[in-house]
Short mmCIF file of C-alpha atoms in Angstrom, two decimals:
data_model
loop_
_atom_site.label_atom_id
_atom_site.label_comp_id
_atom_site.label_asym_id
_atom_site.label_seq_id
_atom_site.Cartn_x
_atom_site.Cartn_y
_atom_site.Cartn_z
CA UNK A 1 16.45 2.99 137.26
CA UNK A 2 12.99 1.54 137.00
CA UNK A 3 11.70 4.18 134.52
CA UNK A 4 14.47 3.50 132.04
CA UNK A 5 13.89 -0.29 132.27
CA UNK A 6 10.17 0.22 131.56
CA UNK A 7 10.97 2.31 128.53
CA UNK A 8 13.41 -0.32 127.27
CA UNK A 9 10.80 -3.07 127.70
CA UNK A 10 8.21 -0.99 125.82
CA UNK A 11 10.60 -0.37 122.94
CA UNK A 12 11.44 -4.07 122.74
CA UNK A 13 7.75 -5.01 122.66
CA UNK A 14 7.09 -2.41 119.94
CA UNK A 15 9.97 -3.75 117.84
CA UNK A 16 8.73 -7.30 118.29
CA UNK A 17 5.21 -6.32 117.28
CA UNK A 18 6.59 -4.52 114.21
CA UNK A 19 8.54 -7.65 113.22
CA UNK A 20 5.39 -9.74 113.58
CA UNK A 21 3.36 -7.28 111.47
CA UNK A 22 6.04 -7.20 108.78
CA UNK A 23 6.23 -10.98 108.74
CA UNK A 24 2.47 -11.25 108.48
CA UNK A 25 2.39 -8.71 105.63
CA UNK A 26 5.14 -10.56 103.76
CA UNK A 27 3.30 -13.84 104.26
CA UNK A 28 0.07 -12.33 102.93
CA UNK A 29 1.86 -10.87 99.91
CA UNK A 30 3.52 -14.22 99.16
CA UNK A 31 0.16 -15.94 99.48
CA UNK A 32 -1.48 -13.48 97.03
CA UNK A 33 1.37 -13.96 94.55
CA UNK A 34 1.01 -17.71 94.83
CA UNK A 35 -2.72 -17.47 94.15
CA UNK A 36 -2.07 -15.26 91.10
CA UNK A 37 0.53 -17.69 89.73
CA UNK A 38 -1.83 -20.63 90.24
CA UNK A 39 -4.56 -18.66 88.50
CA UNK A 40 -2.34 -18.04 85.46
CA UNK A 41 -1.37 -21.72 85.44
CA UNK A 42 -5.06 -22.62 85.09
CA UNK A 43 -5.50 -20.40 81.99
CA UNK A 44 -5.06 -22.45 78.73
CA UNK A 45 -2.04 -21.45 76.66
CA UNK A 46 -4.29 -21.05 73.61
CA UNK A 47 -6.04 -18.15 75.38
CA UNK A 48 -2.74 -16.30 75.60
CA UNK A 49 -2.09 -16.93 71.91
CA UNK A 50 -5.56 -15.69 71.00
CA UNK A 51 -5.10 -12.62 73.14
CA UNK A 52 -1.74 -11.79 71.58
CA UNK A 53 -3.23 -12.29 68.10
CA UNK A 54 -6.18 -10.02 68.92
CA UNK A 55 -3.87 -7.30 70.18
CA UNK A 56 -1.65 -7.65 67.10
CA UNK A 57 -4.61 -7.39 64.71
CA UNK A 58 -5.99 -4.40 66.60
CA UNK A 59 -2.66 -2.61 66.33
CA UNK A 60 -2.20 -3.40 62.64
CA UNK A 61 -5.78 -2.32 61.91
CA UNK A 62 -5.05 1.00 63.58
CA UNK A 63 -2.14 1.48 61.18
CA UNK A 64 -4.03 0.54 58.02
CA UNK A 65 -4.07 -3.26 58.28
CA UNK A 66 -1.68 -5.95 57.15
CA UNK A 67 0.18 -5.37 53.90
CA UNK A 68 -0.68 -8.03 51.31
CA UNK A 69 1.78 -9.43 48.81
CA UNK A 70 0.07 -10.31 45.54
CA UNK A 71 1.25 -13.13 43.33
CA UNK A 72 3.04 -11.83 40.24
CA UNK A 73 1.14 -11.69 36.95
CA UNK A 74 3.14 -12.04 33.72
CA UNK A 75 2.62 -9.41 31.04
CA UNK A 76 2.56 -11.22 27.71
CA UNK A 77 2.61 -9.49 24.35
CA UNK A 78 0.02 -10.37 21.67
CA UNK A 79 1.22 -13.40 19.75
CA UNK A 80 3.40 -14.70 22.62
CA UNK A 81 2.66 -18.02 24.30
CA UNK A 82 1.76 -18.40 27.96
CA UNK A 83 1.65 -21.84 29.55
CA UNK A 84 -1.01 -22.34 32.20
CA UNK A 85 -3.85 -24.70 33.20
CA UNK A 86 -2.45 -27.40 30.92
CA UNK A 87 -2.53 -25.21 27.78
CA UNK A 88 -0.23 -23.11 25.68
CA UNK A 89 -2.32 -19.97 25.11
CA UNK A 90 -1.64 -17.14 22.69
CA UNK A 91 -3.88 -14.06 22.36
CA UNK A 92 -3.60 -12.71 18.83
CA UNK A 93 -6.20 -9.94 18.60
CA UNK A 94 -9.68 -8.63 19.39
CA UNK A 95 -12.60 -7.43 17.27
CA UNK A 96 -16.02 -6.03 18.09
CA UNK A 97 -18.99 -7.04 15.96
CA UNK A 98 -22.74 -6.52 15.82
CA UNK A 99 -23.53 -10.19 16.45
CA UNK A 100 -22.29 -13.76 16.18
CA UNK A 101 -25.32 -16.03 16.15
CA UNK A 102 -23.51 -19.25 17.01
CA UNK A 103 -22.62 -17.77 20.41
CA UNK A 104 -26.31 -17.25 21.29
CA UNK A 105 -25.30 -13.86 22.72
CA UNK A 106 -28.01 -11.29 22.11
CA UNK A 107 -26.71 -7.71 22.29
CA UNK A 108 -29.07 -5.21 23.85
CA UNK A 109 -29.17 -1.47 23.38
CA UNK A 110 -25.63 -0.07 23.49
CA UNK A 111 -24.02 -3.52 23.28
CA UNK A 112 -21.98 -5.46 20.75
CA UNK A 113 -20.06 -8.74 20.81
CA UNK A 114 -16.33 -8.74 21.63
CA UNK A 115 -14.37 -11.54 19.98
CA UNK A 116 -10.90 -12.29 21.35
CA UNK A 117 -8.77 -14.43 19.02
CA UNK A 118 -6.86 -17.15 20.86
CA UNK A 119 -4.60 -19.99 19.72
CA UNK A 120 -4.62 -22.84 22.23
CA UNK A 121 -2.76 -26.15 22.46
CA UNK A 122 -3.50 -28.85 25.02
CA UNK A 123 -0.12 -29.79 26.52
CA UNK A 124 -1.44 -32.73 28.58
CA UNK A 125 -1.90 -36.26 27.18
CA UNK A 126 -5.71 -36.25 27.46
CA UNK A 127 -8.37 -34.19 25.65
CA UNK A 128 -9.64 -31.15 27.54
CA UNK A 129 -13.14 -29.80 28.02
CA UNK A 130 -13.16 -26.04 27.45
CA UNK A 131 -16.18 -25.30 29.66
CA UNK A 132 -14.44 -25.33 33.04
CA UNK A 133 -13.07 -22.49 35.17
CA UNK A 134 -9.76 -24.36 35.27
CA UNK A 135 -9.83 -24.55 31.47
CA UNK A 136 -10.22 -21.98 28.70
CA UNK A 137 -13.51 -20.76 30.12
CA UNK A 138 -11.44 -19.38 33.00
CA UNK A 139 -10.15 -16.67 30.64
CA UNK A 140 -11.56 -13.22 31.37
CA UNK A 141 -11.53 -9.74 29.91
CA UNK A 142 -10.83 -7.25 32.65
CA UNK A 143 -14.02 -5.48 33.68
CA UNK A 144 -16.29 -8.24 32.28
CA UNK A 145 -17.52 -10.78 34.83
CA UNK A 146 -19.18 -13.22 32.42
CA UNK A 147 -17.58 -16.42 31.17
CA UNK A 148 -16.70 -16.47 27.47
CA UNK A 149 -18.54 -18.42 24.80
CA UNK A 150 -15.86 -20.33 22.87
CA UNK A 151 -16.21 -21.01 19.15
CA UNK A 152 -14.14 -22.34 16.27
CA UNK A 153 -14.06 -19.72 13.51
CA UNK A 154 -13.09 -22.27 10.84
CA UNK A 155 -16.43 -24.11 11.06
CA UNK A 156 -18.40 -21.47 13.03
CA UNK A 157 -19.27 -23.99 15.74
CA UNK A 158 -18.97 -24.13 19.49
CA UNK A 159 -15.63 -25.52 20.73
CA UNK A 160 -16.30 -27.91 23.61
CA UNK A 161 -13.37 -30.38 23.52
CA UNK A 162 -9.80 -29.88 22.35
CA UNK A 163 -7.43 -32.70 21.45
CA UNK A 164 -3.89 -32.82 22.88
CA UNK A 165 -0.96 -31.51 20.87
CA UNK A 166 -3.07 -29.70 18.26
CA UNK A 167 -2.91 -25.92 18.05
CA UNK A 168 -6.46 -24.68 17.55
CA UNK A 169 -7.60 -21.18 16.59
CA UNK A 170 -10.55 -20.05 18.69
CA UNK A 171 -12.74 -17.02 19.28
CA UNK A 172 -13.86 -16.14 22.81
CA UNK A 173 -17.03 -14.04 22.86
CA UNK A 174 -18.51 -11.62 25.42
CA UNK A 175 -21.24 -9.00 25.43
CA UNK A 176 -19.61 -5.60 25.94
CA UNK A 177 -20.44 -1.89 25.57
CA UNK A 178 -20.58 -0.89 21.93
CA UNK A 179 -18.03 1.92 22.30
CA UNK A 180 -14.98 -0.35 22.85
CA UNK A 181 -13.74 0.10 19.28
CA UNK A 182 -10.21 1.47 19.39
CA UNK A 183 -9.85 0.79 23.12
CA UNK A 184 -7.23 -1.48 24.65
CA UNK A 185 -8.63 -4.41 26.64
CA UNK A 186 -6.77 -6.70 29.04
CA UNK A 187 -7.22 -10.43 28.54
CA UNK A 188 -6.44 -12.43 31.68
CA UNK A 189 -5.16 -16.01 31.33
CA UNK A 190 -5.65 -18.61 34.09
CA UNK A 191 -3.45 -20.91 36.12
CA UNK A 192 -4.96 -24.17 37.37
CA UNK A 193 -3.96 -27.32 39.26
CA UNK A 194 -4.73 -30.84 38.11
CA UNK A 195 -6.51 -32.98 40.72
CA UNK A 196 -8.32 -36.30 40.89
CA UNK A 197 -11.93 -36.08 39.77
CA UNK A 198 -14.18 -37.60 42.41
CA UNK A 199 -17.31 -37.39 40.25
CA UNK A 200 -16.16 -39.00 37.03
CA UNK A 201 -13.07 -40.91 35.92
CA UNK A 202 -9.92 -39.00 35.11
CA UNK A 203 -8.80 -35.67 36.51
CA UNK A 204 -10.13 -32.16 36.84
CA UNK A 205 -8.43 -28.78 36.76
CA UNK A 206 -9.06 -26.32 39.58
CA UNK A 207 -8.64 -22.60 38.93
CA UNK A 208 -5.93 -21.01 41.12
CA UNK A 209 -5.55 -17.43 39.90
CA UNK A 210 -4.76 -15.42 36.80
CA UNK A 211 -1.17 -15.97 35.75
CA UNK A 212 -0.79 -13.64 32.78
CA UNK A 213 -2.30 -10.63 31.05
CA UNK A 214 -2.24 -9.59 27.40
CA UNK A 215 -3.39 -6.19 26.19
CA UNK A 216 -4.87 -5.89 22.71
CA UNK A 217 -6.56 -3.08 20.80
CA UNK A 218 -10.17 -3.69 19.76
CA UNK A 219 -10.85 -3.24 16.05
CA UNK A 220 -14.24 -2.99 14.35
CA UNK A 221 -15.32 -6.26 12.74
CA UNK A 222 -18.58 -5.00 11.23
CA UNK A 223 -21.64 -7.24 11.21
CA UNK A 224 -19.77 -10.27 12.54
CA UNK A 225 -21.87 -13.02 10.98
CA UNK A 226 -21.10 -14.02 7.41
CA UNK A 227 -23.39 -12.55 4.80
CA UNK A 228 -26.13 -15.04 3.83
CA UNK A 229 -25.56 -16.89 0.59
CA UNK A 230 -28.07 -15.76 -2.11
#
């Protein structure tokens, strides 16, 4: 019958139109995906790396940041040698005095002069200048930012150059609070790397970090300067 044929034709046309619509939709989706892929291809790889790094740092910051691993510091007893920065160094004691004129340190109110006794031997073949951060002037007392003034107690003079292979007794001086008597102080000994000196002939020593600590008890040394001869 004619009515049934018309219905069949209408159904066939509807199915055909649906296939065309589906095909068009699939084609559009494929085209969008292709555009997205081409867009990602145009983004430099370094941007991805930076993005991943930023996300990683944001996450670690949210959880307290990255854990740091500190380089180990040796704990050396008084009188024991520590090798670093081209020296054998041995802290033997500490005294606090009213003054030591040769150091040019001038204690103010509530201050005295701390003297740390140190035996040092240059282990390299060349003489060493003491007034470098990669040398003995890189030694610090914990809690004191200043560099030490280094003197020879045997002749009460400043120690500027040390000869190789000779163990020398020194005093390292700092201005400190006057109430350190009887307290334990931590003396920090440096590590340094030898490098070519681009300013003058020879080599220089560059401070790396503190490699050892020695704790000593501060004893009272009285006036500090020798009594004047009558």
